[in-house]
Tab-separated table of C-alpha atoms in Angstrom:
chain	number	residue	atom	x	y	z
A	1	MET	CA	-22.975	22.217	6.959
A	2	LYS	CA	-19.538	23.801	7.285
A	3	ILE	CA	-18.426	27.067	5.681
A	4	SER	CA	-15.177	27.739	3.842
A	5	VAL	CA	-13.750	30.082	1.220
A	6	PHE	CA	-12.108	29.195	-2.082
A	7	THR	CA	-9.213	31.630	-1.899
A	8	VAL	CA	-9.390	32.633	-5.555
A	9	MET	CA	-11.836	35.296	-4.290
A	10	LEU	CA	-9.156	36.849	-2.026
A	11	PRO	CA	-6.468	37.926	-4.501
A	12	ASP	CA	-5.249	40.784	-2.302
A	13	CYS	CA	-4.683	38.612	0.781
A	14	THR	CA	-1.473	36.725	1.519
A	15	LEU	CA	-1.763	33.197	2.911
A	16	ASP	CA	-1.204	34.462	6.469
A	17	ARG	CA	-3.747	37.236	6.024
A	18	THR	CA	-6.277	34.806	4.545
A	19	VAL	CA	-6.023	32.504	7.541
A	20	GLU	CA	-6.303	35.451	9.931
A	21	LEU	CA	-9.439	36.828	8.246
A	22	LEU	CA	-11.201	33.481	7.964
A	23	SER	CA	-10.531	32.666	11.596
A	24	ARG	CA	-11.647	36.112	12.755
A	25	ASN	CA	-14.896	35.926	10.779
A	26	GLY	CA	-15.946	32.492	11.985
A	27	TYR	CA	-15.186	30.263	9.006
A	28	ASP	CA	-14.637	26.545	9.455
A	29	GLY	CA	-12.183	25.999	6.632
A	30	VAL	CA	-10.095	27.279	3.751
A	31	GLU	CA	-10.155	25.859	0.215
A	32	TRP	CA	-6.766	26.814	-1.157
A	33	ARG	CA	-6.209	27.962	-4.717
A	34	PHE	CA	-3.396	25.683	-5.905
A	35	THR	CA	-1.395	26.503	-9.020
A	36	LYS	CA	1.951	27.908	-10.109
A	37	SER	CA	1.754	31.696	-10.311
A	38	ASP	CA	3.051	33.428	-13.404
A	39	ARG	CA	6.194	35.282	-12.319
A	40	ALA	CA	5.561	37.902	-15.002
A	41	LYS	CA	2.352	38.903	-13.203
A	42	ARG	CA	3.741	39.235	-9.692
A	43	GLU	CA	4.144	43.001	-9.957
A	44	GLU	CA	0.599	43.477	-11.255
A	45	THR	CA	-2.371	44.615	-9.184
A	46	PRO	CA	-3.845	41.578	-7.405
A	47	SER	CA	-6.594	39.862	-9.400
A	48	PHE	CA	-8.571	36.627	-9.300
A	49	TRP	CA	-6.677	34.765	-12.028
A	50	GLY	CA	-3.557	36.911	-12.334
A	51	ASN	CA	-1.459	38.042	-9.385
A	52	ASN	CA	-3.457	36.208	-6.730
A	53	LEU	CA	-1.674	36.418	-3.383
A	54	SER	CA	-3.890	33.786	-1.752
A	55	THR	CA	-2.428	30.972	-3.839
A	56	VAL	CA	-0.534	27.916	-2.666
A	57	GLN	CA	2.173	27.329	-5.242
A	58	SER	CA	1.919	23.941	-6.913
A	59	ASP	CA	5.705	23.581	-6.688
A	60	ALA	CA	5.770	24.330	-2.944
A	61	SER	CA	8.133	22.142	-0.947
A	62	GLU	CA	6.866	19.672	1.618
A	63	GLU	CA	8.344	21.904	4.333
A	64	GLU	CA	6.322	24.865	3.056
A	65	LEU	CA	3.152	22.771	2.981
A	66	VAL	CA	3.767	21.466	6.491
A	67	ALA	CA	4.198	25.054	7.722
A	68	LEU	CA	0.922	26.041	6.043
A	69	LYS	CA	-0.820	23.052	7.627
A	70	ARG	CA	0.451	24.185	11.012
A	71	LEU	CA	-0.826	27.712	10.327
A	72	THR	CA	-4.335	26.516	9.465
A	73	ASP	CA	-4.416	24.056	12.355
A	74	ASP	CA	-3.403	26.759	14.825
A	75	ALA	CA	-6.250	28.929	13.504
A	76	GLY	CA	-8.759	26.097	13.878
A	77	LEU	CA	-9.343	25.843	10.125
A	78	GLU	CA	-9.818	22.671	8.095
A	79	VAL	CA	-8.875	22.309	4.426
A	80	PRO	CA	-11.911	20.692	2.741
A	81	ASN	CA	-10.482	20.738	-0.782
A	82	VAL	CA	-7.411	21.776	-2.738
A	83	ALA	CA	-8.681	23.739	-5.747
A	84	ALA	CA	-6.063	22.802	-8.306
A	85	TYR	CA	-5.965	23.959	-11.928
A	86	ILE	CA	-5.353	20.698	-13.774
A	87	GLN	CA	-5.882	19.867	-17.426
A	88	SER	CA	-7.881	16.704	-18.044
A	89	GLY	CA	-5.385	13.910	-18.635
A	90	ASP	CA	-2.493	15.498	-16.744
A	91	LEU	CA	-1.673	12.717	-14.305
A	92	ILE	CA	1.600	14.306	-13.196
A	93	ALA	CA	-0.220	17.443	-11.996
A	94	THR	CA	-2.975	15.295	-10.491
A	95	GLU	CA	-0.513	13.269	-8.446
A	96	ARG	CA	1.341	16.425	-7.383
A	97	ALA	CA	-1.907	17.955	-6.112
A	98	MET	CA	-2.862	14.770	-4.273
A	99	ARG	CA	0.507	14.716	-2.530
A	100	ALA	CA	0.003	18.322	-1.440
A	101	ALA	CA	-3.549	17.619	-0.292
A	102	LYS	CA	-2.339	14.738	1.845
A	103	VAL	CA	0.160	17.016	3.593
A	104	LEU	CA	-2.461	19.752	4.049
A	105	GLY	CA	-5.018	17.278	5.383
A	106	ALA	CA	-7.488	17.858	2.538
A	107	PRO	CA	-9.784	14.957	1.573
A	108	SER	CA	-10.084	16.001	-2.087
A	109	ILE	CA	-8.623	17.965	-4.979
A	110	ARG	CA	-10.272	19.588	-7.973
A	111	ILE	CA	-9.387	17.764	-11.197
A	112	GLY	CA	-9.715	18.646	-14.866
A	113	VAL	CA	-12.553	18.256	-17.353
A	114	PRO	CA	-12.206	18.675	-21.135
A	115	GLY	CA	-13.458	21.968	-22.495
A	116	TYR	CA	-16.125	22.061	-25.188
A	117	ASP	CA	-15.644	24.520	-28.065
A	118	ARG	CA	-17.535	22.786	-30.903
A	119	SER	CA	-14.283	21.588	-32.511
A	120	ARG	CA	-14.514	17.995	-31.221
A	121	HIS	CA	-17.452	15.650	-30.707
A	122	TYR	CA	-18.758	15.238	-27.176
A	123	ALA	CA	-18.475	11.440	-27.369
A	124	ASP	CA	-14.743	11.629	-28.051
A	125	LEU	CA	-14.198	14.084	-25.200
A	126	LEU	CA	-16.240	11.926	-22.832
A	127	LYS	CA	-14.175	8.843	-23.675
A	128	GLU	CA	-10.908	10.685	-23.035
A	129	ALA	CA	-12.202	12.202	-19.801
A	130	ARG	CA	-13.329	8.855	-18.425
A	131	GLU	CA	-9.941	7.327	-19.224
A	132	TYR	CA	-8.370	10.109	-17.171
A	133	LEU	CA	-10.841	9.538	-14.328
A	134	HIS	CA	-9.965	5.844	-14.315
A	135	GLU	CA	-6.290	6.709	-13.776
A	136	THR	CA	-7.226	9.360	-11.212
A	137	GLN	CA	-9.267	6.791	-9.318
A	138	GLU	CA	-6.169	4.604	-9.047
A	139	LEU	CA	-4.136	7.556	-7.758
A	140	SER	CA	-6.881	8.236	-5.230
A	141	ARG	CA	-6.533	4.706	-3.904
A	142	THR	CA	-2.818	5.309	-3.464
A	143	TYR	CA	-3.038	8.698	-1.736
A	144	GLY	CA	-6.434	8.503	-0.036
A	145	VAL	CA	-7.473	11.784	-1.696
A	146	LYS	CA	-10.625	12.071	-3.818
A	147	GLY	CA	-10.580	13.645	-7.276
A	148	ALA	CA	-13.535	16.005	-7.800
A	149	ILE	CA	-14.655	17.524	-11.088
A	150	GLU	CA	-16.461	20.875	-10.966
A	151	VAL	CA	-19.758	21.675	-12.652
A	152	HIS	CA	-18.506	24.488	-14.875
A	153	PHE	CA	-19.547	26.347	-18.003
A	154	GLY	CA	-17.383	25.802	-21.052
A	155	ASN	CA	-16.645	22.132	-20.425
A	156	ILE	CA	-18.429	18.793	-20.820
A	157	ALA	CA	-19.704	18.878	-17.223
A	158	SER	CA	-21.648	22.143	-17.372
A	159	SER	CA	-24.672	20.688	-15.562
A	160	ALA	CA	-25.196	18.199	-12.766
A	161	THR	CA	-26.631	15.698	-15.238
A	162	LEU	CA	-23.611	15.960	-17.547
A	163	ALA	CA	-21.293	15.691	-14.548
A	164	ARG	CA	-23.072	12.514	-13.419
A	165	GLN	CA	-22.723	11.052	-16.904
A	166	LEU	CA	-18.988	11.700	-16.723
A	167	VAL	CA	-18.423	10.138	-13.289
A	168	ASP	CA	-21.062	7.402	-13.446
A	169	GLY	CA	-19.725	3.978	-12.504
A	170	PHE	CA	-16.648	5.206	-10.654
A	171	ASP	CA	-16.164	4.685	-6.929
A	172	ALA	CA	-17.868	7.653	-5.251
A	173	ASP	CA	-15.284	7.477	-2.465
A	174	ARG	CA	-12.588	8.186	-5.076
A	175	ILE	CA	-14.270	10.368	-7.706
A	176	GLY	CA	-16.796	13.107	-6.935
A	177	VAL	CA	-18.421	16.320	-8.145
A	178	ILE	CA	-18.233	19.916	-6.944
A	179	TYR	CA	-21.745	21.294	-7.390
A	180	ASP	CA	-21.764	24.937	-8.527
A	181	PRO	CA	-25.145	26.527	-9.264
A	182	GLY	CA	-23.476	29.903	-9.851
A	183	ASN	CA	-21.620	28.481	-12.835
A	184	MET	CA	-24.912	27.071	-14.091
A	185	VAL	CA	-26.271	30.593	-14.534
A	186	TYR	CA	-23.810	30.885	-17.403
A	187	GLU	CA	-24.557	27.431	-18.799
A	188	GLY	CA	-26.221	24.209	-17.692
A	189	PHE	CA	-29.099	25.358	-15.457
A	190	GLU	CA	-31.248	22.606	-13.953
A	191	GLN	CA	-33.676	22.611	-11.071
A	192	TYR	CA	-31.453	22.467	-8.015
A	193	LYS	CA	-32.961	19.492	-6.231
A	194	LEU	CA	-33.146	17.523	-9.473
A	195	GLY	CA	-29.438	18.060	-10.103
A	196	ILE	CA	-28.502	17.247	-6.521
A	197	GLU	CA	-30.545	14.042	-6.674
A	198	VAL	CA	-28.908	13.101	-9.984
A	199	LEU	CA	-25.454	13.488	-8.423
A	200	GLY	CA	-26.363	11.263	-5.496
A	201	ASP	CA	-23.327	9.939	-3.651
A	202	TYR	CA	-21.007	11.731	-6.096
A	203	LEU	CA	-21.867	15.114	-4.515
A	204	ALA	CA	-18.588	15.973	-2.805
A	205	HIS	CA	-18.532	19.742	-2.251
A	206	VAL	CA	-20.539	22.897	-3.037
A	207	HIS	CA	-19.293	26.248	-4.346
A	208	VAL	CA	-21.290	29.336	-3.396
A	209	LYS	CA	-21.404	32.257	-5.826
A	210	ASN	CA	-23.937	34.062	-7.985
A	211	ALA	CA	-24.431	35.642	-11.388
A	212	VAL	CA	-26.972	37.574	-13.452
A	213	TRP	CA	-27.784	38.103	-17.111
A	214	GLN	CA	-27.189	41.587	-18.516
A	215	LYS	CA	-28.068	43.297	-21.783
A	216	THR	CA	-25.036	43.956	-23.985
A	217	ASN	CA	-24.439	46.895	-26.303
A	218	ALA	CA	-24.823	44.679	-29.354
A	219	ALA	CA	-26.779	46.304	-32.165
A	220	MET	CA	-30.203	44.748	-32.543
A	221	PRO	CA	-31.007	43.441	-36.039
A	222	VAL	CA	-33.620	45.601	-37.754
A	223	SER	CA	-36.766	43.869	-38.983
A	224	VAL	CA	-39.101	45.148	-41.671
A	225	GLY	CA	-42.771	44.709	-42.212
A	226	GLY	CA	-43.790	45.072	-38.560
A	227	ALA	CA	-45.161	42.241	-36.440
A	228	GLY	CA	-45.348	39.067	-38.432
A	229	GLY	CA	-43.682	40.747	-41.403
A	230	ALA	CA	-40.870	39.437	-43.536
A	231	VAL	CA	-37.397	39.171	-42.042
A	232	SER	CA	-34.920	41.530	-43.640
A	233	SER	CA	-31.604	40.361	-45.032
A	234	GLU	CA	-29.938	42.501	-42.349
A	235	GLN	CA	-31.834	40.690	-39.581
A	236	ALA	CA	-30.875	37.292	-40.962
A	237	LYS	CA	-27.150	38.013	-40.658
A	238	PRO	CA	-25.191	36.772	-37.620
A	239	HIS	CA	-24.919	39.364	-34.863
A	240	ASP	CA	-23.251	39.625	-31.472
A	241	PRO	CA	-25.056	38.196	-28.418
A	242	VAL	CA	-27.683	40.512	-26.969
A	243	TRP	CA	-27.304	39.080	-23.446
A	244	ARG	CA	-24.311	37.990	-21.387
A	245	ALA	CA	-23.823	36.546	-17.924
A	246	ALA	CA	-21.881	38.459	-15.257
A	247	TRP	CA	-20.949	37.811	-11.636
A	248	ALA	CA	-23.141	39.227	-8.867
A	249	PRO	CA	-23.215	39.417	-5.054
A	250	ILE	CA	-24.187	36.128	-3.420
A	251	ALA	CA	-27.657	37.242	-2.316
A	252	GLU	CA	-28.518	39.281	-5.410
A	253	GLY	CA	-28.092	37.000	-8.413
A	254	ILE	CA	-30.213	34.474	-10.252
A	255	VAL	CA	-29.283	31.584	-7.961
A	256	HIS	CA	-31.843	31.504	-5.148
A	257	TRP	CA	-29.641	30.313	-2.331
A	258	PRO	CA	-32.486	29.775	0.157
A	259	GLN	CA	-33.839	27.150	-2.243
A	260	VAL	CA	-30.434	25.577	-2.865
A	261	ILE	CA	-29.810	25.244	0.874
A	262	ALA	CA	-33.280	23.765	1.397
A	263	ASP	CA	-32.679	21.245	-1.390
A	264	LEU	CA	-29.269	20.277	-0.011
A	265	ARG	CA	-30.851	19.714	3.382
A	266	ALA	CA	-33.647	17.663	1.830
A	267	VAL	CA	-31.168	15.124	0.456
A	268	GLY	CA	-29.195	15.017	3.716
A	269	TYR	CA	-26.122	16.934	2.566
A	270	ASP	CA	-24.035	18.019	5.547
A	271	GLY	CA	-20.754	18.812	3.804
A	272	TRP	CA	-19.006	22.027	2.857
A	273	LEU	CA	-20.307	25.279	1.386
A	274	SER	CA	-17.343	27.176	-0.049
A	275	PHE	CA	-17.635	30.813	-1.105
A	276	GLU	CA	-16.241	31.819	-4.498
A	277	ASP	CA	-17.516	35.390	-4.780
A	278	PHE	CA	-16.335	37.126	-7.955
A	279	SER	CA	-18.716	40.082	-7.674
A	280	GLY	CA	-16.077	42.567	-6.513
A	281	SER	CA	-18.951	44.378	-4.812
A	282	ALA	CA	-16.992	45.170	-1.622
A	283	PRO	CA	-13.491	44.808	-0.142
A	284	SER	CA	-12.416	41.262	0.687
A	285	GLU	CA	-12.910	41.527	4.447
A	286	THR	CA	-16.374	43.033	4.011
A	287	LEU	CA	-17.407	40.229	1.654
A	288	LEU	CA	-16.154	37.628	4.105
A	289	ARG	CA	-18.176	39.161	6.927
A	290	GLU	CA	-21.368	39.733	4.919
A	291	ASN	CA	-21.329	36.436	3.029
A	292	ILE	CA	-21.027	34.251	6.096
A	293	ALA	CA	-23.759	36.231	7.877
A	294	TYR	CA	-26.050	35.708	4.883
A	295	ILE	CA	-25.439	31.981	4.541
A	296	HIS	CA	-25.786	31.449	8.305
A	297	SER	CA	-29.215	33.084	8.087
A	298	LEU	CA	-30.258	30.283	5.727
A	299	LEU	CA	-28.935	27.371	7.772
């Protein structure tokens, strides 16, 4: 398997600095964050989803993309995926990202999935999403770039099984799935090997991160009557969640990466493992050095 970094985790690193650090620390590739930065945030402190300096602008010119391709090539880095931020159904943004990926030499882009917030029925969202995937598949045939949905909490592909249901029947050379067990700590957990087997040929890429569950400061409802006693009216009222998920260092969260790696090997996966560490547990360069050492110890 090859190792890369999704650059969302390097908000304080410019594109040049990102390439330098990845090359120095022995990475095989760089998965670029691809979106249009909010100009209003460019004076803010660097952050994952705000002023992220390691972002390829979605309106970059072809000349700028060619220069970036030259930079990564000179550093010996591949671009396994362009991690675009695309709304499901946005074919203009999808085509723009595929054009950029073709210039950068990336075989795939991340594409959108409808969110799920209880306001619309799953069946309606699934129908719309599959219509979008059908159009994306046609674009993929034109550009030779695969469209990959990501297993992600908060949308209709929060588990490997749900992701397979969404992509089932499409050409696996054109439409794929980014497997992300870290996201499944938040929502959608399944046994790793089961999920990987369910995805089958649709498994296109793997994101590496971790998370834990933490107690919140929510007030616990007070019961009366002791064990087995009646439930008080106060206890029956809605209350804030008592637990919440939070990001954690790669080796210290709920995801047991030794097992994930073993299960990926068992099904013959030899593709990319791409770090997306949101723990903030150390400076960027330290995380790059420690994360790759950890994952290499498992391979």
